[in-house]
């Protein structure tokens, strides 16, 4: 129900909106109001919204009969009328009050000058679409001759109005045969089954059949009118309606489309080709596709080979995803997708098409060659082909139909062309033009790299790993490679290096080629290249940290010194990535000149990272430090908690005092990990922190664990976070404290009350006293030392959590605030008028 404050403001708002002399802050406030009414309409049963707020009926009637209403307000009133009338019980009242006639009686609008404003026409259409939720509304549309007016608006000069009209017509065509109304579940199911039988047989009310016939007749006229815009709009309507309309209507719409096929396709360049293809895609999702007598498959097959390449490839990519698609059609679609790759590779390598599925007789060779000889179309067509190939490789059902070897040959050839490799064997002019168009083209390079990454997931592809990696190395070693291409090449190389078992040849490749390349790139003048190299090294080490041969190769690579130097990089992103890389490498390697064990490496890095946390001026590096510490504690084979404890208090103090809210959130996550580990060790069976009822622990152990948490400054971090002005920080702290509170209360009879806080000695203590203890009438002068159990029970953590769950702007974006803004804006305008004169 509506909030009482809102109900009190609503009549005033309606009065302001209905007054053409009052101005609004902006039109978006009306849309927000409409969204609010839509939510209320969905919740309010029956007539309650209208009964409790009669001002709405008066407002709509006043605005719709006014000759001087603002177009935006009039459109709002029309949409609101449809929204209110969408309730089956409210509709008769609005009809009886004359609201439906005033709002939607078309002839009256035609005679009004406001109809010239597209905003009003759009509001009228959207209002009708809002109301079409029950049969009374459908009958109102059909019996009052509104369908003729709606059809006229399908060709409206405003694209917004024309598009909205198509949506409304599709809603009419796909409307259920008859409503279940307010029936029981059993009655509703019986009615639904009856409706399905009626729909299949083509039986329906005379008005409904007449309305559908009127729309179909209009569609037929539009398709044969030779007016491109009309035909385009009707094709869009068919595409919108085919999957949801009644079978007999669907079949008629399809038949009309097929009859107009030649006119719609034209010479292949017609603006109607694309919407026609949308109709084909829609038909493929209906029974028309699986029943051969409708000829959908045959038509798709014919269209595939007659389309221009730029349309054929994306259309073919859509076909491969169709369910129940005949294998012959899928094969042809696959051939279309691979055709550009085959063509370029065949031209450059002076050999026939290499995919094995393309038949030259299926295509106009000259058309494809012409497209590939022009720079813009060549690049776009190859990108479409590569994207489609990636999708093909991602479908297990189609992988078996594709020979991986020719695809590998095509993509490696393309990447070499982009790199300007001097290996071409053909001297034809078309090859020369294609090569010139592709050299240094980052757009094609990125698409090639995506396809290469998809190839790494194909069964048996590991035999091509060396070929792929050697071509990728060309890109990675080229100092002129675009930074985004470089990053994607590293990601693709990562896929191939981490797919399947690692062979000696791969580790030799890393040692001989990859690590020397990385050393150069870690010194690149472009920070993006340095950053991408560090990310690659981090992910590669994470994936291969259990591979002993990789660990040995990495240890002897000499990269450690480069990473240490990058901790002082002038770019904060690079420093953060260097921290992450070092944090990961500490698990698998120790530098040749460094400490004798990985554990010592971690300990030395820990001290270094704490200094960064205290001194680095950018948040990225500080966030990375906390995240590395969290990772180390989650995966502690080398650095258990005991070895980090002497520094953790400093880490928590620095993290909770940090100015960056993300650092504080990551610090709380680190606190969560430490709490889990410490409390788990205090239980002989399972972790009491998991709040499992069967978990028990000795009072001495739990008390000792709480003392340790206190000593590590974790409670300070949690209470400081609870009062933080950044909501994510406060939410995280509140969640942890609530869990701790439950653990302690569950064991209150065995916990020694020796973990005590001097509230006046804590940074957060005064706020705690002021905000929480005063309402309990606790004298702060007497009780400033409080034990943890009393402190947690005194804080209203549950209330704090509820408050934090609300968005920070829930008051500002509330309906009440919105209406207050409207009233304030109108009042301000009046004051300004008085002041001006």
Short mmCIF file of N, CA, C and O in Angstrom, two decimals, residues 69-134:
data_model
loop_
_atom_site.label_atom_id
_atom_site.label_comp_id
_atom_site.label_asym_id
_atom_site.label_seq_id
_atom_site.Cartn_x
_atom_site.Cartn_y
_atom_site.Cartn_z
N UNK A 69 -2.61 21.36 -21.98
CA UNK A 69 -1.71 20.55 -21.15
C UNK A 69 -0.35 20.40 -21.82
O UNK A 69 -0.24 20.35 -23.04
N UNK A 70 0.67 20.33 -21.01
CA UNK A 70 2.01 20.10 -21.51
C UNK A 70 2.07 18.70 -22.16
O UNK A 70 1.53 17.74 -21.60
N UNK A 71 2.71 18.55 -23.33
CA UNK A 71 2.77 17.24 -23.99
C UNK A 71 3.33 16.13 -23.10
O UNK A 71 2.81 15.02 -23.10
N UNK A 72 4.39 16.45 -22.32
CA UNK A 72 4.98 15.42 -21.46
C UNK A 72 4.02 14.98 -20.37
O UNK A 72 3.94 13.80 -20.03
N UNK A 73 3.25 15.93 -19.82
CA UNK A 73 2.27 15.61 -18.77
C UNK A 73 1.11 14.82 -19.38
O UNK A 73 0.60 13.87 -18.78
N UNK A 74 0.69 15.19 -20.58
CA UNK A 74 -0.39 14.48 -21.25
C UNK A 74 0.02 13.05 -21.55
O UNK A 74 -0.75 12.11 -21.33
N UNK A 75 1.24 12.87 -22.03
CA UNK A 75 1.74 11.52 -22.29
C UNK A 75 1.79 10.70 -21.00
O UNK A 75 1.44 9.52 -20.98
N UNK A 76 2.20 11.35 -19.91
CA UNK A 76 2.24 10.68 -18.61
C UNK A 76 0.83 10.26 -18.18
O UNK A 76 0.62 9.13 -17.70
N UNK A 77 -0.15 11.13 -18.38
CA UNK A 77 -1.52 10.81 -18.00
C UNK A 77 -2.06 9.64 -18.81
O UNK A 77 -2.77 8.77 -18.29
N UNK A 78 -1.73 9.58 -20.10
CA UNK A 78 -2.18 8.48 -20.95
C UNK A 78 -1.57 7.15 -20.51
O UNK A 78 -2.25 6.12 -20.43
N UNK A 79 -0.28 7.18 -20.20
CA UNK A 79 0.38 5.96 -19.73
C UNK A 79 -0.20 5.52 -18.39
O UNK A 79 -0.40 4.32 -18.14
N UNK A 80 -0.46 6.49 -17.51
CA UNK A 80 -1.01 6.18 -16.20
C UNK A 80 -2.41 5.61 -16.32
O UNK A 80 -2.78 4.67 -15.60
N UNK A 81 -3.22 6.15 -17.23
CA UNK A 81 -4.57 5.64 -17.44
C UNK A 81 -4.51 4.17 -17.86
O UNK A 81 -5.28 3.33 -17.35
N UNK A 82 -3.61 3.85 -18.79
CA UNK A 82 -3.47 2.46 -19.21
C UNK A 82 -2.99 1.57 -18.08
O UNK A 82 -3.45 0.43 -17.94
N UNK A 83 -2.10 2.10 -17.27
CA UNK A 83 -1.56 1.32 -16.15
C UNK A 83 -2.65 0.99 -15.14
O UNK A 83 -2.77 -0.16 -14.68
N UNK A 84 -3.46 1.98 -14.78
CA UNK A 84 -4.54 1.75 -13.82
C UNK A 84 -5.61 0.83 -14.39
O UNK A 84 -6.17 0.00 -13.69
N UNK A 85 -5.88 0.99 -15.70
CA UNK A 85 -6.92 0.17 -16.34
C UNK A 85 -6.46 -1.25 -16.60
O UNK A 85 -7.26 -2.10 -16.99
N UNK A 86 -5.18 -1.53 -16.40
CA UNK A 86 -4.70 -2.90 -16.60
C UNK A 86 -5.23 -3.83 -15.52
O UNK A 86 -5.18 -5.05 -15.68
N UNK A 87 -5.75 -3.26 -14.42
CA UNK A 87 -6.38 -4.06 -13.37
C UNK A 87 -7.80 -4.40 -13.81
O UNK A 87 -8.59 -3.52 -14.15
N UNK A 88 -8.13 -5.67 -13.83
CA UNK A 88 -9.42 -6.11 -14.37
C UNK A 88 -10.61 -5.55 -13.60
O UNK A 88 -11.66 -5.30 -14.17
N UNK A 89 -10.45 -5.33 -12.31
CA UNK A 89 -11.56 -4.81 -11.51
C UNK A 89 -11.65 -3.29 -11.61
O UNK A 89 -12.72 -2.71 -11.41
N UNK A 90 -10.51 -2.65 -11.89
CA UNK A 90 -10.53 -1.20 -12.01
C UNK A 90 -11.01 -0.73 -13.38
O UNK A 90 -11.54 0.38 -13.52
N UNK A 91 -10.86 -1.59 -14.39
CA UNK A 91 -11.20 -1.19 -15.75
C UNK A 91 -12.66 -0.72 -15.90
O UNK A 91 -12.91 0.35 -16.49
N UNK A 92 -13.67 -1.47 -15.38
CA UNK A 92 -15.06 -1.00 -15.53
C UNK A 92 -15.30 0.36 -14.90
O UNK A 92 -16.05 1.18 -15.45
N UNK A 93 -14.68 0.63 -13.75
CA UNK A 93 -14.86 1.92 -13.10
C UNK A 93 -14.31 3.04 -13.98
O UNK A 93 -14.96 4.07 -14.17
N UNK A 94 -13.11 2.84 -14.51
CA UNK A 94 -12.51 3.86 -15.36
C UNK A 94 -13.32 4.06 -16.65
O UNK A 94 -13.44 5.18 -17.16
N UNK A 95 -13.91 2.98 -17.13
CA UNK A 95 -14.75 3.08 -18.34
C UNK A 95 -16.03 3.84 -18.04
O UNK A 95 -16.47 4.70 -18.80
N UNK A 96 -16.60 3.53 -16.88
CA UNK A 96 -17.84 4.20 -16.47
C UNK A 96 -17.61 5.68 -16.20
O UNK A 96 -18.46 6.52 -16.50
N UNK A 97 -16.45 6.02 -15.66
CA UNK A 97 -16.12 7.42 -15.38
C UNK A 97 -15.75 8.20 -16.65
O UNK A 97 -15.52 9.40 -16.60
N UNK A 98 -15.67 7.49 -17.76
CA UNK A 98 -15.33 8.14 -19.03
C UNK A 98 -13.84 8.34 -19.24
O UNK A 98 -13.44 8.99 -20.21
N UNK A 99 -13.03 7.76 -18.35
CA UNK A 99 -11.58 7.93 -18.46
C UNK A 99 -11.06 7.25 -19.72
O UNK A 99 -10.22 7.80 -20.44
N UNK A 100 -11.54 6.03 -20.01
CA UNK A 100 -11.05 5.30 -21.17
C UNK A 100 -11.38 6.05 -22.46
O UNK A 100 -10.55 6.12 -23.37
N UNK A 101 -12.56 6.63 -22.52
CA UNK A 101 -12.94 7.38 -23.72
C UNK A 101 -12.11 8.65 -23.84
O UNK A 101 -11.60 8.98 -24.92
N UNK A 102 -11.96 9.37 -22.73
CA UNK A 102 -11.19 10.63 -22.77
C UNK A 102 -9.72 10.38 -23.15
O UNK A 102 -9.11 11.18 -23.85
N UNK A 103 -9.19 9.26 -22.65
CA UNK A 103 -7.77 9.00 -22.87
C UNK A 103 -7.48 8.40 -24.24
O UNK A 103 -6.48 8.75 -24.87
N UNK A 104 -8.35 7.51 -24.70
CA UNK A 104 -7.97 6.72 -25.87
C UNK A 104 -8.91 6.85 -27.07
O UNK A 104 -8.72 6.15 -28.06
N UNK A 105 -9.93 7.72 -26.98
CA UNK A 105 -10.83 7.91 -28.12
C UNK A 105 -10.07 8.64 -29.22
O UNK A 105 -9.74 9.82 -29.11
N UNK A 106 -9.78 7.93 -30.29
CA UNK A 106 -8.80 8.40 -31.27
C UNK A 106 -9.26 9.64 -32.03
O UNK A 106 -8.47 10.54 -32.29
N UNK A 107 -10.54 9.70 -32.40
CA UNK A 107 -11.00 10.80 -33.23
C UNK A 107 -10.79 12.14 -32.54
O UNK A 107 -10.44 13.13 -33.17
N UNK A 108 -11.01 12.17 -31.23
CA UNK A 108 -10.80 13.40 -30.49
C UNK A 108 -9.36 13.86 -30.55
O UNK A 108 -9.06 15.05 -30.65
N UNK A 109 -8.44 12.93 -30.49
CA UNK A 109 -7.02 13.28 -30.56
C UNK A 109 -6.64 13.78 -31.94
O UNK A 109 -5.82 14.68 -32.10
N UNK A 110 -7.23 13.19 -32.95
CA UNK A 110 -6.91 13.60 -34.32
C UNK A 110 -7.25 15.07 -34.57
O UNK A 110 -6.60 15.75 -35.36
N UNK A 111 -8.28 15.53 -33.89
CA UNK A 111 -8.72 16.92 -34.07
C UNK A 111 -7.98 17.89 -33.18
O UNK A 111 -8.24 19.10 -33.22
N UNK A 112 -7.08 17.36 -32.35
CA UNK A 112 -6.36 18.22 -31.41
C UNK A 112 -4.96 18.53 -31.94
O UNK A 112 -4.30 17.69 -32.55
N UNK A 113 -4.51 19.74 -31.69
CA UNK A 113 -3.18 20.15 -32.15
C UNK A 113 -2.07 19.43 -31.39
O UNK A 113 -0.96 19.29 -31.91
N UNK A 114 -2.36 18.96 -30.17
CA UNK A 114 -1.32 18.29 -29.38
C UNK A 114 -0.90 16.97 -30.02
O UNK A 114 0.19 16.45 -29.74
N UNK A 115 -1.76 16.43 -30.89
CA UNK A 115 -1.43 15.15 -31.54
C UNK A 115 -0.20 15.28 -32.44
O UNK A 115 0.45 14.29 -32.77
N UNK A 116 0.12 16.50 -32.84
CA UNK A 116 1.28 16.72 -33.69
C UNK A 116 2.59 16.47 -32.94
O UNK A 116 3.64 16.27 -33.55
N UNK A 117 2.50 16.48 -31.61
CA UNK A 117 3.69 16.22 -30.80
C UNK A 117 3.90 14.71 -30.66
O UNK A 117 3.02 13.98 -30.20
N UNK A 118 5.08 14.23 -31.06
CA UNK A 118 5.37 12.79 -31.03
C UNK A 118 5.31 12.23 -29.61
O UNK A 118 4.99 11.05 -29.42
N UNK A 119 5.58 13.06 -28.62
CA UNK A 119 5.52 12.61 -27.22
C UNK A 119 4.11 12.15 -26.87
O UNK A 119 3.92 11.13 -26.17
N UNK A 120 3.09 12.87 -27.37
CA UNK A 120 1.70 12.52 -27.08
C UNK A 120 1.32 11.24 -27.80
O UNK A 120 0.68 10.35 -27.22
N UNK A 121 1.71 11.12 -29.07
CA UNK A 121 1.39 9.90 -29.81
C UNK A 121 2.05 8.69 -29.16
O UNK A 121 1.45 7.62 -29.05
N UNK A 122 3.29 8.87 -28.73
CA UNK A 122 3.99 7.78 -28.04
C UNK A 122 3.29 7.42 -26.73
O UNK A 122 3.14 6.24 -26.39
N UNK A 123 2.85 8.45 -25.98
CA UNK A 123 2.14 8.19 -24.73
C UNK A 123 0.84 7.43 -24.96
O UNK A 123 0.47 6.56 -24.18
N UNK A 124 0.15 7.77 -26.04
CA UNK A 124 -1.12 7.10 -26.38
C UNK A 124 -0.86 5.61 -26.68
O UNK A 124 -1.58 4.73 -26.18
N UNK A 125 0.18 5.34 -27.46
CA UNK A 125 0.52 3.95 -27.79
C UNK A 125 0.93 3.18 -26.54
O UNK A 125 0.46 2.06 -26.30
N UNK A 126 1.80 3.77 -25.73
CA UNK A 126 2.26 3.08 -24.52
C UNK A 126 1.12 2.88 -23.53
O UNK A 126 1.08 1.88 -22.80
N UNK A 127 0.20 3.84 -23.47
CA UNK A 127 -0.96 3.68 -22.60
C UNK A 127 -1.79 2.48 -22.99
O UNK A 127 -2.23 1.69 -22.14
N UNK A 128 -2.04 2.30 -24.30
CA UNK A 128 -2.79 1.14 -24.77
C UNK A 128 -2.03 -0.16 -24.50
O UNK A 128 -2.63 -1.18 -24.14
N UNK A 129 -0.72 -0.11 -24.66
CA UNK A 129 0.06 -1.32 -24.38
C UNK A 129 0.01 -1.67 -22.89
O UNK A 129 -0.05 -2.85 -22.53
N UNK A 130 0.02 -0.65 -22.04
CA UNK A 130 -0.10 -0.90 -20.59
C UNK A 130 -1.40 -1.57 -20.23
O UNK A 130 -1.45 -2.42 -19.34
N UNK A 131 -2.49 -1.18 -20.90
CA UNK A 131 -3.81 -1.66 -20.51
C UNK A 131 -4.09 -3.07 -21.02
O UNK A 131 -4.96 -3.77 -20.47
N UNK A 132 -3.37 -3.53 -22.04
CA UNK A 132 -3.67 -4.83 -22.65
C UNK A 132 -3.19 -6.00 -21.79
O UNK A 132 -2.26 -6.72 -22.16
N UNK A 133 -3.84 -6.15 -20.64
CA UNK A 133 -3.50 -7.25 -19.74
C UNK A 133 -4.70 -8.19 -19.53
O UNK A 133 -4.57 -9.19 -18.84
N UNK A 134 -5.86 -7.84 -20.09
CA UNK A 134 -7.06 -8.66 -19.90
C UNK A 134 -7.99 -8.48 -21.08
O UNK A 134 -7.83 -7.55 -21.89
#
